[in-house]
Short mmCIF file of C-alpha atoms and ligand atoms in Angstrom, two decimals:
data_model
loop_
_atom_site.label_atom_id
_atom_site.label_comp_id
_atom_site.label_asym_id
_atom_site.label_seq_id
_atom_site.Cartn_x
_atom_site.Cartn_y
_atom_site.Cartn_z
CA MET Q 1 -1.14 -13.58 -7.23
CA GLN Q 2 1.90 -11.84 -8.63
CA THR Q 3 5.26 -13.50 -8.65
CA GLU Q 4 8.06 -11.76 -6.89
CA LYS Q 5 10.92 -10.63 -9.07
CA SER Q 6 14.42 -10.66 -7.67
CA PRO Q 7 16.47 -7.49 -8.21
CA ALA Q 8 18.65 -9.42 -10.68
CA ALA Q 9 15.60 -10.59 -12.66
CA PHE Q 10 14.23 -7.08 -12.56
CA ILE Q 11 17.44 -5.63 -14.04
CA GLU Q 12 17.54 -8.43 -16.59
CA SER Q 13 13.99 -7.61 -17.70
CA LEU Q 14 15.05 -4.02 -18.44
CA ARG Q 15 17.98 -4.99 -20.62
CA PRO Q 16 17.23 -4.63 -24.36
CA ALA Q 17 17.18 -8.03 -26.13
CA GLY Q 18 20.61 -9.02 -27.40
CA SER Q 19 22.48 -6.37 -25.45
CA LYS Q 20 25.51 -7.54 -23.60
CA ARG Q 21 25.81 -7.72 -19.84
CA SER Q 22 28.00 -5.09 -18.32
CA SER Q 23 29.46 -6.20 -15.01
CA LYS Q 24 30.28 -2.59 -14.05
CA ARG Q 25 26.73 -1.53 -14.67
CA ASP Q 26 25.43 -4.49 -12.68
CA THR Q 27 27.67 -3.55 -9.77
CA ILE Q 28 26.40 0.03 -9.82
CA VAL Q 29 22.75 -1.02 -10.12
CA ASN Q 30 23.10 -3.53 -7.29
CA VAL Q 31 24.74 -1.03 -4.95
CA PHE Q 32 22.08 1.53 -5.82
CA LEU Q 33 19.20 -0.91 -5.20
CA GLY Q 34 20.82 -2.05 -1.98
CA GLN Q 35 20.39 1.34 -0.34
CA ASP Q 36 17.14 2.86 0.72
CA GLY Q 37 17.69 6.59 1.05
CA HIS Q 38 18.03 9.55 -1.26
CA LEU Q 39 21.54 9.67 -2.67
CA THR Q 40 23.31 12.38 -4.61
CA ALA Q 41 25.37 11.24 -7.59
CA ASP Q 42 28.50 11.83 -5.49
CA ASP Q 43 27.14 9.72 -2.61
CA LEU Q 44 26.71 6.91 -5.11
CA VAL Q 45 30.25 7.40 -6.47
CA ASP Q 46 31.59 7.06 -2.90
CA LEU Q 47 29.60 3.87 -2.32
CA ILE Q 48 30.74 2.38 -5.65
CA ARG Q 49 34.37 3.20 -4.97
CA LYS Q 50 34.21 1.12 -1.80
CA GLU Q 51 32.97 -1.78 -3.93
CA ASP Q 52 35.22 -1.42 -6.97
CA GLN Q 53 37.96 1.19 -7.30
CA ARG Q 54 38.18 0.75 -11.07
CA ILE Q 55 34.74 2.18 -11.79
CA SER Q 56 35.03 5.80 -12.93
CA ARG Q 57 32.87 8.72 -11.90
CA ALA Q 58 31.76 9.10 -15.54
CA THR Q 59 30.55 5.47 -15.61
CA VAL Q 60 28.54 6.01 -12.41
CA TYR Q 61 26.96 9.16 -13.86
CA ARG Q 62 26.17 7.42 -17.13
CA THR Q 63 24.63 4.45 -15.35
CA LEU Q 64 22.57 6.74 -13.13
CA ALA Q 65 21.15 8.43 -16.26
CA TRP Q 66 20.42 4.99 -17.72
CA MET Q 67 18.70 3.87 -14.49
CA GLU Q 68 16.55 6.98 -14.52
CA ALA Q 69 15.52 6.36 -18.14
CA ALA Q 70 14.85 2.69 -17.36
CA GLY Q 71 12.65 3.57 -14.38
CA ILE Q 72 14.95 2.07 -11.74
CA ALA Q 73 15.90 5.47 -10.30
CA ARG Q 74 13.75 8.49 -9.56
CA LYS Q 75 15.24 11.96 -9.45
CA VAL Q 76 14.20 14.06 -6.45
CA ASP Q 77 14.95 17.71 -5.78
CA PHE Q 78 14.89 18.83 -2.14
CA GLY Q 79 15.89 22.39 -3.05
CA GLU Q 80 19.56 21.90 -2.14
CA GLY Q 81 20.84 22.95 -5.54
CA ARG Q 82 21.59 19.36 -6.56
CA PHE Q 83 19.49 16.33 -7.34
CA ARG Q 84 19.16 13.21 -5.30
CA PHE Q 85 18.13 9.78 -6.49
CA GLU Q 86 15.97 7.13 -4.91
CA HIS Q 87 15.29 3.72 -6.35
CA SER Q 88 11.84 2.83 -7.59
CA TYR Q 89 12.23 -0.94 -7.52
CA ARG Q 90 9.47 -2.17 -5.16
CA HIS Q 91 9.56 1.24 -3.55
CA PRO Q 92 6.03 2.50 -2.90
CA ARG Q 93 4.92 5.88 -4.14
CA HIS Q 94 5.32 8.45 -1.42
CA PHE Q 95 5.67 12.07 -0.41
CA HIS Q 96 8.54 13.56 1.62
CA LEU Q 97 9.10 15.18 5.01
CA ILE Q 98 12.46 16.96 4.97
CA CYS Q 99 14.20 18.04 8.18
CA LYS Q 100 16.17 21.25 7.66
CA THR Q 101 18.24 20.57 10.80
CA CYS Q 102 19.53 17.03 10.24
CA ASN Q 103 18.75 16.90 6.50
CA ARG Q 104 16.97 13.58 6.85
CA GLN Q 105 14.27 12.80 4.32
CA MET Q 106 11.36 10.74 5.55
CA GLU Q 107 8.57 9.23 3.49
CA PHE Q 108 4.81 8.93 3.85
CA LEU Q 109 1.71 8.41 1.74
CA SER Q 110 -1.71 9.95 2.26
CA SER Q 111 -4.90 8.88 0.50
CA ASP Q 112 -6.42 12.30 1.18
CA ILE Q 113 -3.62 14.15 -0.58
CA GLU Q 114 -3.86 11.75 -3.50
CA GLN Q 115 -7.59 12.14 -3.74
CA PHE Q 116 -7.26 15.90 -3.57
CA ILE Q 117 -4.69 15.90 -6.39
CA GLU Q 118 -6.99 13.71 -8.49
CA GLU Q 119 -9.90 16.09 -7.98
CA VAL Q 120 -7.90 19.15 -9.01
CA VAL Q 121 -6.38 17.41 -12.01
CA GLN Q 122 -9.77 16.19 -13.22
CA ALA Q 123 -11.48 19.53 -12.73
CA ARG Q 124 -8.71 21.30 -14.63
CA ARG Q 125 -8.52 18.57 -17.30
CA PHE Q 126 -4.84 18.34 -16.59
CA THR Q 127 -2.72 15.37 -17.63
CA LEU Q 128 -0.61 14.63 -14.59
CA GLY Q 129 2.99 13.58 -15.03
CA GLN Q 130 4.38 13.46 -11.52
CA ALA Q 131 3.02 14.76 -8.23
CA VAL Q 132 5.64 16.01 -5.78
CA VAL Q 133 4.71 16.87 -2.19
CA GLN Q 134 7.52 18.02 0.10
CA LEU Q 135 7.08 19.25 3.64
CA TYR Q 136 10.05 21.13 5.10
CA GLY Q 137 10.62 21.66 8.81
CA THR Q 138 12.14 20.08 11.89
CA CYS Q 139 11.84 16.39 12.69
CA GLU Q 140 10.79 15.11 16.11
CA ASP Q 141 14.30 13.95 16.99
CA CYS Q 142 15.81 17.38 16.26
CA ALA Q 143 12.96 19.26 17.96
CA THR Q 144 13.13 17.22 21.17
CA GLY Q 145 16.87 16.54 21.23
CA LYS Q 146 16.18 12.81 21.25
CA PRO Q 147 18.90 10.68 19.71
CA PRO Q 148 17.87 9.82 16.15
CA ALA Q 149 16.11 6.53 15.44
CA THR Q 150 18.43 3.57 15.78
CA ARG Q 151 17.99 1.97 12.43
CA HIS Q 152 16.48 2.95 9.15
CA VAL Q 153 13.61 0.73 8.02
CA SER Q 154 12.65 0.77 4.34
CA SER Q 155 9.43 2.42 3.25
CA GLU Q 156 8.51 -0.87 1.64
CA ALA Q 157 8.46 -2.61 5.02
CA LEU Q 158 6.51 0.27 6.59
CA PHE Q 159 4.07 0.14 3.71
CA ALA Q 160 3.51 -3.61 4.14
CA ARG Q 161 3.06 -3.13 7.89
CA ASP Q 162 0.50 -0.34 7.45
CA ALA Q 163 -1.33 -2.14 4.63
CA LEU Q 164 -1.68 -5.14 6.94
CA ARG Q 165 -2.87 -2.94 9.81
CA ILE Q 166 -5.59 -1.46 7.58
CA ALA Q 167 -6.62 -4.90 6.32
CA ILE Q 168 -6.72 -6.25 9.90
CA ALA Q 169 -8.81 -3.30 11.12
CA THR Q 170 -11.20 -3.88 8.22
CA GLU Q 171 -11.51 -7.60 8.98
CA ARG Q 172 -12.20 -6.86 12.65
CA SER Q 173 -14.91 -4.35 11.81
CA GLY Q 174 -16.28 -6.79 9.22
CA ARG Q 175 -16.44 -9.61 11.74
CA GLU Q 176 -18.27 -7.37 14.18
CA PHE Q 177 -20.67 -6.33 11.46
CA TYR Q 178 -21.54 -9.90 10.44
CA THR Q 179 -21.77 -11.23 14.00
CA ARG Q 180 -24.18 -8.47 14.89
CA ALA Q 181 -26.15 -8.85 11.64
CA ALA Q 182 -26.49 -12.62 12.25
CA SER Q 183 -27.87 -12.07 15.75
CA MET Q 184 -30.64 -9.77 14.54
CA THR Q 185 -31.65 -11.62 11.36
CA LYS Q 186 -34.98 -13.49 11.31
CA ASP Q 187 -34.65 -15.24 7.95
CA ALA Q 188 -32.74 -18.51 8.45
CA ARG Q 189 -30.91 -18.38 5.10
CA ALA Q 190 -29.79 -14.79 5.55
CA ARG Q 191 -28.66 -15.60 9.08
CA ALA Q 192 -26.62 -18.54 7.80
CA ILE Q 193 -24.91 -16.25 5.27
CA PHE Q 194 -24.04 -13.69 7.92
CA GLU Q 195 -22.69 -16.42 10.18
CA ARG Q 196 -20.63 -17.83 7.36
CA LEU Q 197 -19.18 -14.41 6.53
CA SER Q 198 -18.39 -13.83 10.18
CA THR Q 199 -16.44 -17.13 10.28
CA ASP Q 200 -14.77 -16.19 7.01
CA GLU Q 201 -13.60 -12.88 8.43
CA ASP Q 202 -12.31 -14.78 11.43
CA ASP Q 203 -10.19 -17.04 9.20
CA HIS Q 204 -8.88 -14.10 7.20
CA LEU Q 205 -8.06 -12.27 10.38
CA ASP Q 206 -6.03 -15.25 11.57
CA ARG Q 207 -4.07 -15.34 8.35
CA LEU Q 208 -3.44 -11.59 8.33
CA GLU Q 209 -2.28 -11.63 11.92
CA LYS Q 210 0.15 -14.45 11.16
CA ARG Q 211 1.50 -12.45 8.25
CA TYR Q 212 1.88 -9.45 10.53
CA GLN Q 213 3.85 -11.54 13.01
CA GLU Q 214 6.10 -12.80 10.19
CA LEU Q 215 6.77 -9.23 9.17
CA LEU Q 216 7.67 -8.32 12.75
CA ALA Q 217 9.97 -11.34 12.99
CA ALA Q 218 11.85 -10.10 9.90
CA GLU Q 219 12.08 -6.48 11.16
CA PRO Q 220 12.12 -6.59 14.95
CA ASP Q 221 11.66 -2.86 15.63
CA LEU Q 222 9.05 -2.40 12.92
CA GLU Q 223 6.27 -1.57 15.38
CA GLN Q 224 8.19 1.40 16.81
CA GLN Q 225 8.72 2.93 13.37
CA PRO Q 226 6.68 5.98 12.31
CA GLN Q 227 3.42 5.70 10.42
CA PHE Q 228 3.80 5.56 6.64
CA LEU Q 229 0.26 5.21 5.27
CA PHE Q 230 -2.23 7.91 6.21
CA PHE Q 231 -5.49 6.44 4.99
CA LYS Q 232 -8.20 8.26 6.82
CA GLY Q 233 -11.47 6.40 7.05
CA ALA Q 234 -9.76 3.04 6.59
CA ALA Q 235 -7.74 3.06 9.80
CA ASN Q 236 -10.72 2.07 11.98
CA GLY Q 237 -11.90 -0.51 9.50
CA LEU Q 238 -14.10 0.11 6.51
CA PHE Q 239 -17.07 -1.61 8.17
CA SER Q 240 -17.15 0.50 11.31
CA ALA Q 241 -19.71 2.94 9.86
CA GLY Q 242 -21.79 -0.09 8.84
CA VAL Q 243 -21.70 -1.46 12.39
CA ASP Q 244 -23.22 1.82 13.62
CA ALA Q 245 -25.79 1.90 10.82
CA LEU Q 246 -26.95 -1.65 11.71
CA ARG Q 247 -28.59 -0.24 14.85
CA SER Q 248 -31.34 1.44 12.85
CA VAL Q 249 -31.90 -1.46 10.42
CA THR Q 250 -35.20 -3.29 10.91
CA SER Q 251 -35.46 -5.82 8.06
CA ASP Q 252 -33.20 -8.68 6.92
CA ARG Q 253 -33.24 -7.19 3.46
CA ASP Q 254 -31.87 -3.88 4.70
CA ALA Q 255 -29.20 -5.67 6.69
CA LEU Q 256 -28.11 -7.51 3.53
CA MET Q 257 -28.13 -4.24 1.60
CA LEU Q 258 -25.94 -2.61 4.22
CA GLY Q 259 -23.51 -5.54 4.02
CA ILE Q 260 -23.41 -5.11 0.23
CA LYS Q 261 -22.64 -1.42 0.62
CA CYS Q 262 -19.80 -2.10 3.06
CA GLU Q 263 -18.25 -4.89 0.98
CA ARG Q 264 -18.49 -2.84 -2.18
CA GLY Q 265 -16.80 0.14 -0.50
CA SER Q 266 -14.09 -2.10 0.91
CA HIS Q 267 -13.50 -3.94 -2.40
CA ARG Q 268 -13.25 -0.64 -4.30
CA PHE Q 269 -10.93 0.89 -1.74
CA PHE Q 270 -8.42 -1.97 -1.76
CA LYS Q 271 -8.57 -2.45 -5.53
CA ARG Q 272 -8.22 1.22 -6.35
CA TYR Q 273 -5.14 1.74 -4.20
CA GLY Q 274 -3.70 -1.72 -4.84
CA GLU Q 275 -3.65 -1.08 -8.57
CA LYS Q 276 -1.81 2.20 -8.15
CA PHE Q 277 1.08 0.87 -6.10
CA GLU Q 278 4.39 -0.37 -7.44
CA ASP Q 279 5.02 -4.10 -7.13
CA SER Q 280 5.46 -4.72 -3.41
CA GLU Q 281 4.21 -6.73 -0.47
CA GLY Q 282 1.81 -3.88 0.35
CA LYS Q 283 0.36 -4.00 -3.17
CA ARG Q 284 -0.16 -7.76 -2.92
CA ILE Q 285 -1.89 -7.38 0.44
CA PHE Q 286 -4.27 -4.79 -1.01
CA LEU Q 287 -5.10 -6.77 -4.17
CA GLU Q 288 -5.57 -10.11 -2.42
CA PHE Q 289 -7.83 -8.42 0.05
CA ALA Q 290 -9.81 -6.76 -2.76
CA ASP Q 291 -10.45 -10.23 -4.26
CA GLU Q 292 -11.69 -11.65 -0.97
CA GLU Q 293 -14.04 -8.73 -0.54
CA ARG Q 294 -15.40 -9.26 -4.03
CA GLU Q 295 -16.31 -12.83 -3.21
CA HIS Q 296 -18.20 -11.66 -0.14
CA LEU Q 297 -19.91 -9.00 -2.20
CA GLU Q 298 -21.09 -11.53 -4.79
CA MET Q 299 -22.37 -13.86 -2.08
CA LEU Q 300 -24.40 -11.07 -0.47
CA ILE Q 301 -25.85 -9.91 -3.79
CA ARG Q 302 -27.02 -13.46 -4.61
CA GLU Q 303 -28.66 -13.70 -1.22
CA TYR Q 304 -30.28 -10.30 -1.55
CA ARG Q 305 -31.87 -11.34 -4.85
CA ILE Q 306 -33.23 -14.55 -3.32
CA ILE Q 307 -34.71 -12.83 -0.30
CA THR Q 308 -36.24 -10.07 -2.46
CA LYS Q 309 -37.95 -12.69 -4.64
CA LYS Q 310 -39.20 -14.50 -1.54
CA ASP Q 311 -40.63 -11.25 -0.12
CA LYS Q 312 -42.43 -10.59 -3.40
CA GLY Q 313 -43.72 -14.16 -3.45
CA ALA Q 314 -45.07 -13.80 0.09
CA ALA Q 315 -46.71 -10.49 -0.79
CA GLY Q 316 -48.28 -12.11 -3.87
CA ALA Q 317 -49.62 -15.09 -1.84
CA SER Q 318 -51.20 -12.90 0.84
CA ALA Q 319 -52.85 -10.60 -1.75
ZN1 ZN J 401 16.04 16.28 12.06
ZN1 ZN J 402 11.74 9.28 -1.25
#
């Protein structure tokens, strides 16, 4: 498991060895990391001035350039004729929805868009630097005349919430898969494995749901916030296709094989995306989950080998 770095430790880790602390720079960096939107350089100057009147505009600009070079700040261009900056410290990768009426910028992430970009880049043998996806239009609040959302919730919190929702959906579908597989298995050993995995998924589910409740306790209106992760195929649980496929399975061996396929797909999914994300709660959820799925996968493979040998042995004895 990764250790969590505090913002101060993060800034410290970026400072070249032997270089002296600059309290002005620290103030600017802290103010910048404390906000969660997309600021222009002048927005940041205004915020800094509230904090410390003695910090000059030139110092803010210089520090912003340093933060960009150090990977703390990301430059974004919404076509307004000036750049905005967002912080990249524990801020998940994302794309933007930009409302032309209220000028709000909202964030989301889609696995389909990412996969599509990867396909194009690979086919064209293109070395990708940065992928920018920006959708312009009118937000729901402006279109319906609803008062805008009460409070802004960080993308990091939305990301953690959605990562947990995906993991929970996967555990639920996994539990259903193993419960069903156990009830139709004839071989006692294979049945015991399915039962054990079903109990395992139950325990994991408990833990994930507790974590979800903790998240909600920290951000009370988190559930009402818009969706951040659009991960098609994962939303209903990665085992749901396997649950359907179980209906046409007739042998214990095939049931084990189907379990292996589901676990492998799930492990790959969580590992692949988990590795791509910036350090965050969502990333940890994905990677921890990937590890648990790998353990299940290994257990099923061992069992599959044993049952295959047994089948061969039986065939040899009857011949
Ligand atoms: Zn709007
Ligand atoms: Zn953004």
